[in-house]
Amino acid sequence: MSDIGSADAIITAAKAVLVNLETLSGQIQGEIEAIKLAAARERRPLSEADGNRMDALEADKDKVGDAIDELSIETLIKLNNSSDVAAIKEKLDSVNGGLSGTLTRLRKIARTAATAAQVADGLAQLAQTAAALAV
Amino acid sequence: MRGSSISKRLCAAAALAFALAACNATDYAKPISTFADATTAADAALTDLSTAATDKFAQQLLQRARTDPGIVVTQSQGDCDVRSAHCRIVLMDPNAPTQAQVYPPPQVIGDLLLVMGEIRDYAQNLAAIVADDSAAQAQASVTATLGSVQTLANTVAALDKKGTTTVPAFATPVGSAVNWVLGEYVNQVKLNALRTATREADPVMQRAVGLFEGAAFFGFELQRRELSSIATKRIDDYSRDRGNATKLEAAVAAAHAYNELLTANPTDTFKKMGAAHAALTDALQHPDLSLPQAIAAIQSFAKDAQTLAMVAKNLNALNAKK
């Protein structure tokens, strides 16, 4: 699971292989369809030979499908280990740190204003107390 | 004289703040909140895709363990002893011991999910900044402060036997001015934060989009392959037994399940996430020119992200039933 390159290179290479496998799968399915169409044109149900041939073709198609699955999983693992991931995460960490700092700053403005209000209120009460004593 | 000087300073500060602000952070509240929600949905979809892909990988490993005589099923080195911290099964090819695979495997795109989680947090941080009500809280405190100052002045005036009538009722007009400046200042802090963060994040976001597009494409490929295979097999089953209504219904149901999957376009969703973020970044730099385009791009992304999240969730539920 070592770093094997950039995301673009990984995706391009994997898609090229995938196209070939999907073409092959499509050709096999085409042969299966041809068997069904031939029987329908002759207005007859599928024969035992048709069934056997379809079974063999479906088994081949499953093998191609398994190869597509392996390719997909292998590509996902390569993308997960690509050189891009760590760099992107590091930069996003930094941006998120900046945004958290701004949120803290905004809350500090509210706290400072609240503290000033408490001080002013305390002073006013103190003056009223002093005034009451002076009368 | 002194009051007049304070007023002049307040006016100058307000004019400066107004010139700097030029627009209001609240204009972006709705699009940013929609973007944050859509990003959360895209994150959920990617998590579901990863879970489905990891399950598939686990099945592959299990099959290899059962059928490939060249694979040894053993414990990880140093594991499973009396004093070990862990006990994990690994599948190992004796000719390539460094490529031993832990079973069950960890999330196949675990690190990518961490990056997507960072993007989700980033979007939520943007939304939290726009929604922050510190200005309102500070403004309430300013009003309270000025009320207290006026009480103090009245008390002093009464003590001075001059009566309260000589003290100007400055709390309301000065409070309004201070609160207005404070509101503009907070607005400016918010806009600066949004502009800086989106400008810095956009190149990273576009780079991440490429990764997610690839991961979504191949994650979906696994599901597509499976549902496509089931659908064609059910149709072939019916072709072999044309009079069987149950097999016809099974073929229709399998086709329907595959068709539903095809309504979601996972790569487009992540492409739209990148486009929406680029438009938002642009709108924050040039609000008059591009806010409507940003809103349209974000809404389009949000619609796709919700569909993708729903389809990915349904797929996982389908896989769980197997």
Coordinates of C-alpha atoms in Angstrom, one line a residue:
Chain A
M1 CA 0.0 0.0 0.0
S2 CA 2.8 2.4 -0.8
D3 CA 2.3 5.7 -2.7
I4 CA 2.0 5.0 -6.3
G5 CA 1.4 8.4 -7.9
S6 CA -1.1 11.1 -8.6
A7 CA -4.9 10.6 -8.7
D8 CA -5.1 11.6 -12.4
A9 CA -2.5 9.0 -13.4
I10 CA -4.2 6.3 -11.4
I11 CA -7.7 7.0 -12.8
T12 CA -6.5 7.3 -16.4
A13 CA -4.7 4.0 -16.3
A14 CA -7.6 2.2 -14.6
K15 CA -10.2 3.5 -17.0
A16 CA -8.2 2.3 -20.0
V17 CA -8.2 -1.2 -18.6
L18 CA -11.8 -1.0 -17.6
V19 CA -12.9 0.0 -21.2
N20 CA -11.2 -3.2 -22.5
L21 CA -12.9 -5.4 -19.9
E22 CA -16.3 -3.8 -20.5
T23 CA -15.9 -4.3 -24.2
L24 CA -15.2 -7.9 -23.7
S25 CA -18.1 -8.3 -21.3
G26 CA -20.4 -6.5 -23.9
Q27 CA -19.2 -8.9 -26.6
I28 CA -20.0 -12.0 -24.5
Q29 CA -23.5 -10.5 -23.6
G30 CA -23.9 -9.9 -27.4
E31 CA -23.4 -13.6 -28.0
I32 CA -25.9 -14.5 -25.3
E33 CA -28.5 -12.2 -27.0
A34 CA -27.8 -13.7 -30.4
I35 CA -28.7 -17.2 -29.1
K36 CA -32.0 -15.8 -27.7
L37 CA -32.8 -13.9 -30.9
A38 CA -32.0 -16.9 -33.1
A39 CA -34.5 -19.1 -31.1
A40 CA -37.1 -16.3 -31.3
R41 CA -36.7 -15.9 -35.1
E42 CA -37.3 -19.6 -35.4
R43 CA -40.3 -19.3 -33.1
R44 CA -39.0 -22.1 -30.7
P45 CA -38.0 -22.2 -27.1
L46 CA -34.3 -22.3 -26.2
S47 CA -32.8 -25.8 -26.7
E48 CA -30.7 -27.6 -24.3
A49 CA -27.6 -26.8 -26.4
D50 CA -28.6 -23.1 -26.4
G51 CA -28.8 -23.3 -22.5
N52 CA -25.4 -25.0 -22.2
R53 CA -23.9 -22.4 -24.5
M54 CA -25.5 -19.6 -22.5
D55 CA -24.2 -21.1 -19.3
A56 CA -20.7 -21.2 -20.6
L57 CA -20.9 -17.6 -21.9
E58 CA -22.3 -16.4 -18.5
A59 CA -19.4 -18.1 -16.7
D60 CA -17.0 -16.3 -19.0
K61 CA -18.8 -13.0 -18.3
D62 CA -18.6 -13.6 -14.5
K63 CA -14.9 -14.0 -14.8
V64 CA -14.6 -10.7 -16.7
G65 CA -16.9 -9.2 -14.0
D66 CA -14.6 -10.5 -11.2
A67 CA -11.7 -8.9 -13.0
I68 CA -13.6 -5.6 -13.1
D69 CA -14.3 -5.9 -9.4
E70 CA -10.7 -6.5 -8.6
L71 CA -9.6 -3.5 -10.8
S72 CA -12.2 -1.3 -9.1
I73 CA -11.1 -2.2 -5.6
E74 CA -7.4 -2.0 -6.5
T75 CA -8.0 1.5 -8.0
L76 CA -9.8 2.6 -4.8
I77 CA -7.0 1.5 -2.7
K78 CA -4.4 3.2 -4.9
L79 CA -6.5 6.5 -4.8
N80 CA -6.6 6.2 -1.1
N81 CA -2.8 5.9 -0.9
S82 CA -2.1 8.5 -3.6
S83 CA 0.3 11.4 -3.0
D84 CA -2.6 13.9 -3.3
V85 CA -4.5 12.8 -0.2
A86 CA -2.0 13.8 2.5
A87 CA -1.3 17.2 0.8
I88 CA -5.0 18.0 0.5
K89 CA -5.7 17.0 4.1
E90 CA -2.8 19.2 5.3
K91 CA -4.1 22.3 3.4
L92 CA -7.7 21.7 4.6
D93 CA -6.5 21.4 8.2
S94 CA -4.8 24.9 7.8
V95 CA -8.0 26.5 6.3
N96 CA -10.2 25.0 9.0
G97 CA -7.8 26.3 11.6
G98 CA -8.1 29.8 10.2
L99 CA -11.9 29.6 10.2
S100 CA -11.9 28.4 13.8
G101 CA -9.7 31.3 14.7
T102 CA -12.2 33.7 13.2
L103 CA -15.1 32.1 15.1
T104 CA -13.1 32.5 18.3
R105 CA -12.4 36.2 17.4
L106 CA -16.1 36.9 16.8
R107 CA -17.0 35.3 20.1
K108 CA -14.3 37.4 21.9
I109 CA -15.9 40.6 20.5
A110 CA -19.2 39.5 22.2
R111 CA -17.4 38.6 25.4
T112 CA -15.5 41.9 25.6
A113 CA -18.7 43.9 25.1
A114 CA -20.5 41.8 27.7
T115 CA -17.6 42.4 30.2
A116 CA -17.7 46.2 29.5
A117 CA -21.4 46.2 30.1
Q118 CA -20.9 44.4 33.5
V119 CA -18.2 46.9 34.5
A120 CA -20.3 49.9 33.6
D121 CA -23.3 48.4 35.4
G122 CA -21.2 47.8 38.5
L123 CA -19.9 51.4 38.4
A124 CA -23.5 52.8 38.1
Q125 CA -24.7 50.7 41.0
L126 CA -21.7 51.7 43.0
A127 CA -22.4 55.4 42.3
Q128 CA -26.1 55.0 43.3
T129 CA -25.0 53.3 46.5
A130 CA -22.6 56.1 47.2
A131 CA -25.2 58.7 46.4
A132 CA -27.7 57.1 48.8
L133 CA -25.1 57.2 51.5
A134 CA -24.2 60.8 50.8
V135 CA -27.9 62.0 51.1
Chain B
M1 CA -17.4 69.9 22.4
R2 CA -16.1 66.5 23.6
G3 CA -19.4 64.8 22.4
S4 CA -19.0 66.4 19.0
S5 CA -15.4 65.0 18.7
I6 CA -16.7 61.5 19.6
S7 CA -19.5 61.8 17.0
K8 CA -17.0 62.8 14.4
R9 CA -14.8 59.8 15.2
L10 CA -17.8 57.5 15.1
C11 CA -18.8 58.8 11.7
A12 CA -15.4 58.4 10.3
A13 CA -15.1 54.8 11.6
A14 CA -18.6 54.1 10.3
A15 CA -17.8 55.5 6.8
L16 CA -14.6 53.5 6.7
A17 CA -16.3 50.3 7.8
F18 CA -19.1 50.9 5.2
A19 CA -16.6 51.4 2.4
L20 CA -14.7 48.3 3.4
A21 CA -17.7 46.1 3.8
A22 CA -19.5 46.9 0.5
C23 CA -21.8 43.9 1.1
N24 CA -23.4 42.0 3.8
A25 CA -22.3 38.5 5.0
T26 CA -25.9 37.6 5.6
D27 CA -26.4 37.7 1.8
Y28 CA -24.4 34.5 1.7
A29 CA -26.1 32.8 4.6
K30 CA -28.6 30.8 2.5
P31 CA -26.2 29.6 -0.3
I32 CA -23.5 28.7 2.2
S33 CA -25.9 26.8 4.4
T34 CA -27.2 24.9 1.3
F35 CA -23.6 24.2 0.3
A36 CA -22.8 22.9 3.8
D37 CA -25.9 20.6 3.8
A38 CA -25.1 19.3 0.3
T39 CA -21.5 18.6 1.4
T40 CA -22.7 16.6 4.4
A41 CA -25.0 14.6 2.0
A42 CA -22.0 14.0 -0.4
D43 CA -19.9 12.9 2.6
A44 CA -22.6 10.4 3.7
A45 CA -22.8 9.1 0.1
L46 CA -19.1 8.5 -0.1
T47 CA -19.1 6.8 3.3
D48 CA -21.9 4.4 2.1
L49 CA -20.0 3.8 -1.2
S50 CA -16.8 3.0 0.8
T51 CA -18.7 0.6 3.1
A52 CA -20.2 -1.2 0.1
A53 CA -16.7 -1.4 -1.6
T54 CA -15.1 -2.7 1.6
D55 CA -17.8 -5.4 2.0
K56 CA -17.0 -6.5 -1.6
F57 CA -13.3 -6.5 -0.9
A58 CA -13.9 -8.6 2.2
Q59 CA -15.9 -11.1 0.1
Q60 CA -13.0 -11.3 -2.4
L61 CA -10.5 -12.0 0.4
L62 CA -12.7 -14.6 2.0
Q63 CA -13.1 -16.4 -1.3
R64 CA -9.3 -16.2 -1.9
A65 CA -8.7 -17.6 1.6
R66 CA -11.1 -20.5 0.9
T67 CA -10.0 -21.4 -2.7
D68 CA -6.4 -20.3 -3.2
P69 CA -4.0 -22.9 -1.7
G70 CA -1.2 -20.4 -2.1
I71 CA -2.7 -18.2 0.5
V72 CA -1.9 -18.7 4.2
V73 CA -4.5 -17.7 6.8
T74 CA -2.6 -16.7 9.9
Q75 CA -2.3 -14.2 12.7
S76 CA -0.6 -10.8 12.2
Q77 CA 3.0 -10.9 13.4
G78 CA 3.2 -10.5 17.2
D79 CA -0.6 -10.8 17.5
C80 CA -2.8 -13.4 19.3
D81 CA -0.2 -14.3 22.0
V82 CA -1.0 -14.2 25.7
R83 CA 0.6 -10.7 26.0
S84 CA -0.4 -9.3 22.6
A85 CA -2.4 -6.1 22.3
H86 CA -4.3 -7.4 19.2
C87 CA -5.4 -10.6 17.6
R88 CA -6.0 -10.1 13.9
I89 CA -6.2 -12.5 11.0
V90 CA -4.1 -11.9 8.0
L91 CA -4.1 -13.5 4.5
M92 CA -0.6 -13.9 3.3
D93 CA 1.1 -15.1 0.1
P94 CA 4.4 -16.6 1.5
N95 CA 6.2 -15.3 -1.6
A96 CA 5.0 -11.7 -0.9
P97 CA 4.8 -11.5 2.9
T98 CA 4.9 -7.6 2.9
Q99 CA 1.6 -7.6 1.0
A100 CA -0.3 -9.5 3.8
Q101 CA -3.9 -8.3 4.0
V102 CA -5.7 -7.9 7.3
Y103 CA -9.1 -9.6 7.5
P104 CA -11.7 -8.1 7.8
P105 CA -10.1 -5.2 5.8
P106 CA -10.3 -1.6 7.0
Q107 CA -12.3 0.9 4.9
V108 CA -10.8 0.8 1.4
I109 CA -10.9 4.6 1.1
G110 CA -10.5 5.4 4.8
D111 CA -8.0 8.3 4.1
L112 CA -10.3 9.7 1.4
L113 CA -13.1 9.7 3.9
L114 CA -11.0 11.7 6.2
V115 CA -10.4 14.3 3.5
M116 CA -14.1 14.4 2.7
G117 CA -14.8 14.8 6.5
E118 CA -12.4 17.8 6.4
I119 CA -14.4 19.3 3.5
R120 CA -17.6 18.7 5.4
D121 CA -16.2 20.5 8.5
Y122 CA -14.9 23.3 6.3
A123 CA -18.3 23.9 4.8
Q124 CA -19.9 23.8 8.3
N125 CA -17.3 26.3 9.6
L126 CA -18.2 28.7 6.7
A127 CA -21.9 28.3 7.7
A128 CA -21.1 28.8 11.4
I129 CA -19.2 32.1 10.6
V130 CA -22.1 33.5 8.6
A131 CA -24.7 32.4 11.3
D132 CA -22.6 33.6 14.2
D133 CA -24.6 36.1 16.3
S134 CA -21.7 37.7 18.2
A135 CA -22.6 41.1 16.7
A136 CA -26.1 40.9 18.1
Q137 CA -24.7 39.8 21.5
A138 CA -22.1 42.6 21.5
Q139 CA -24.7 45.1 20.4
A140 CA -27.0 44.2 23.3
S141 CA -24.0 44.6 25.6
V142 CA -23.2 48.0 24.1
T143 CA -26.8 49.2 24.7
A144 CA -26.6 47.9 28.3
T145 CA -23.3 49.6 28.8
L146 CA -24.6 53.0 27.6
G147 CA -27.7 52.6 29.7
S148 CA -25.5 52.1 32.8
V149 CA -23.3 55.0 31.8
Q150 CA -26.3 57.2 31.6
T151 CA -27.5 56.0 35.0
L152 CA -24.0 56.8 36.4
A153 CA -24.1 60.3 34.8
N154 CA -27.5 60.9 36.3
T155 CA -26.4 59.8 39.7
V156 CA -23.3 62.1 39.6
A157 CA -25.5 64.9 38.3
A158 CA -27.9 64.4 41.2
L159 CA -25.1 64.4 43.7
D160 CA -23.8 67.6 42.1
K161 CA -27.3 69.1 42.9
K162 CA -27.7 70.0 39.2
G163 CA -30.5 67.5 38.4
T164 CA -30.8 65.0 35.7
T165 CA -32.1 67.4 33.1
T166 CA -28.7 68.7 32.3
V167 CA -27.4 65.3 31.4
P168 CA -28.0 64.6 27.7
A169 CA -29.9 61.3 27.0
F170 CA -27.0 60.1 24.8
A171 CA -27.5 56.4 25.3
T172 CA -29.9 55.8 22.4
P173 CA -28.3 57.9 19.6
V174 CA -24.7 57.1 20.6
G175 CA -25.6 53.5 21.2
S176 CA -27.1 53.2 17.8
A177 CA -24.0 54.7 16.2
V178 CA -21.7 52.4 18.2
N179 CA -23.9 49.4 17.4
W180 CA -23.9 50.2 13.7
V181 CA -20.1 50.5 13.6
L182 CA -19.8 47.3 15.6
G183 CA -22.2 45.5 13.3
E184 CA -20.2 46.6 10.2
Y185 CA -17.0 45.6 11.9
V186 CA -18.2 42.1 12.6
N187 CA -19.6 41.9 9.1
Q188 CA -16.2 42.8 7.8
V189 CA -14.5 40.2 10.0
K190 CA -16.9 37.6 8.6
L191 CA -16.5 38.6 5.0
N192 CA -12.8 38.7 5.2
A193 CA -12.8 35.2 6.8
L194 CA -15.1 33.8 4.1
R195 CA -13.1 35.4 1.3
T196 CA -9.8 34.3 2.6
A197 CA -10.9 30.7 3.4
T198 CA -12.7 30.1 0.1
R199 CA -9.8 31.6 -1.9
E200 CA -7.3 29.4 -0.1
A201 CA -9.5 26.3 -0.1
D202 CA -10.6 26.5 -3.8
P203 CA -7.4 25.0 -5.5
V204 CA -7.4 22.2 -2.8
M205 CA -11.1 21.6 -3.3
Q206 CA -10.7 21.3 -7.1
R207 CA -7.8 18.8 -6.5
A208 CA -9.9 16.8 -4.1
V209 CA -12.8 16.8 -6.5
G210 CA -10.7 14.8 -8.9
L211 CA -10.0 12.2 -6.2
F212 CA -13.7 11.9 -5.2
E213 CA -14.8 11.6 -8.8
G214 CA -12.4 8.7 -9.3
A215 CA -13.4 7.1 -6.0
A216 CA -17.2 7.5 -6.7
F217 CA -16.7 6.2 -10.2
F218 CA -15.0 3.0 -9.2
G219 CA -17.0 2.6 -6.0
F220 CA -20.2 2.8 -8.2
E221 CA -18.6 0.5 -10.8
L222 CA -18.7 -2.3 -8.2
Q223 CA -22.4 -1.8 -7.6
R224 CA -23.2 -1.3 -11.3
R225 CA -21.4 -4.5 -12.2
E226 CA -23.3 -6.5 -9.6
L227 CA -26.8 -5.0 -10.3
S228 CA -26.2 -5.3 -14.1
S229 CA -25.1 -8.9 -13.7
I230 CA -28.2 -9.7 -11.6
A231 CA -30.5 -8.0 -14.1
T232 CA -29.1 -9.7 -17.2
K233 CA -29.2 -13.1 -15.4
R234 CA -32.8 -12.7 -14.3
I235 CA -33.7 -11.7 -17.9
D236 CA -31.9 -14.8 -19.2
D237 CA -33.6 -17.0 -16.6
Y238 CA -36.9 -15.9 -17.9
S239 CA -35.8 -16.4 -21.5
R240 CA -35.1 -20.0 -20.7
D241 CA -38.6 -20.4 -19.0
R242 CA -40.9 -18.1 -20.9
G243 CA -44.1 -19.2 -19.2
N244 CA -42.9 -18.5 -15.7
A245 CA -44.6 -15.4 -14.3
T246 CA -42.4 -15.4 -11.1
K247 CA -39.2 -15.3 -13.2
L248 CA -40.6 -12.4 -15.3
E249 CA -41.4 -10.5 -12.1
A250 CA -37.9 -11.2 -10.8
A251 CA -36.4 -9.9 -14.1
V252 CA -38.6 -6.7 -13.9
A253 CA -37.6 -6.1 -10.2
A254 CA -33.9 -6.6 -11.0
A255 CA -34.1 -4.2 -13.9
H256 CA -35.8 -1.7 -11.7
A257 CA -33.1 -1.9 -9.0
Y258 CA -30.4 -1.4 -11.6
N259 CA -32.3 1.5 -13.2
E260 CA -32.6 3.3 -9.9
L261 CA -28.8 3.1 -9.4
L262 CA -28.4 4.6 -12.9
T263 CA -30.4 7.7 -11.9
A264 CA -27.5 8.8 -9.7
N265 CA -24.4 10.2 -11.4
P266 CA -21.8 10.1 -8.7
T267 CA -19.0 11.6 -10.7
D268 CA -21.2 14.5 -11.8
T269 CA -22.1 15.1 -8.2
F270 CA -18.5 15.7 -7.1
K271 CA -17.8 17.7 -10.2
K272 CA -20.7 19.9 -9.2
M273 CA -19.3 20.2 -5.7
G274 CA -16.2 21.7 -7.2
A275 CA -18.1 24.0 -9.5
A276 CA -20.3 25.2 -6.7
H277 CA -17.3 26.0 -4.5
A278 CA -15.6 27.8 -7.4
A279 CA -18.8 29.9 -8.0
L280 CA -19.1 30.7 -4.2
T281 CA -15.4 31.8 -4.1
D282 CA -16.0 34.0 -7.1
A283 CA -19.2 35.4 -5.7
L284 CA -17.4 36.4 -2.5
Q285 CA -14.8 38.3 -4.5
H286 CA -17.3 39.9 -6.9
P287 CA -20.7 39.8 -5.1
D288 CA -22.6 42.0 -7.7
L289 CA -21.5 39.9 -10.6
S290 CA -21.7 36.3 -9.5
L291 CA -23.9 35.6 -6.5
P292 CA -26.9 34.4 -8.6
Q293 CA -24.6 32.0 -10.6
A294 CA -23.2 30.7 -7.3
I295 CA -26.7 30.1 -5.9
A296 CA -27.7 28.2 -9.1
A297 CA -24.5 26.1 -9.0
I298 CA -24.9 25.3 -5.3
Q299 CA -28.6 24.3 -5.8
S300 CA -27.7 22.0 -8.6
F301 CA -25.0 20.4 -6.5
A302 CA -27.4 20.1 -3.5
K303 CA -30.0 18.3 -5.7
D304 CA -27.5 15.8 -7.0
A305 CA -25.9 15.2 -3.6
Q306 CA -29.3 14.4 -2.0
T307 CA -30.1 11.9 -4.8
L308 CA -26.7 10.3 -4.6
A309 CA -26.9 10.0 -0.8
M310 CA -30.3 8.4 -1.1
V311 CA -29.2 5.9 -3.7
A312 CA -26.0 5.0 -1.9
K313 CA -28.0 4.5 1.4
N314 CA -30.5 2.3 -0.4
L315 CA -27.6 0.3 -2.0
N316 CA -26.1 -0.3 1.5
A317 CA -29.5 -1.4 2.8
L318 CA -29.8 -3.8 -0.1
N319 CA -26.3 -5.2 0.5
A320 CA -27.1 -5.6 4.3
K321 CA -30.1 -7.8 3.4
K322 CA -27.9 -10.2 1.4

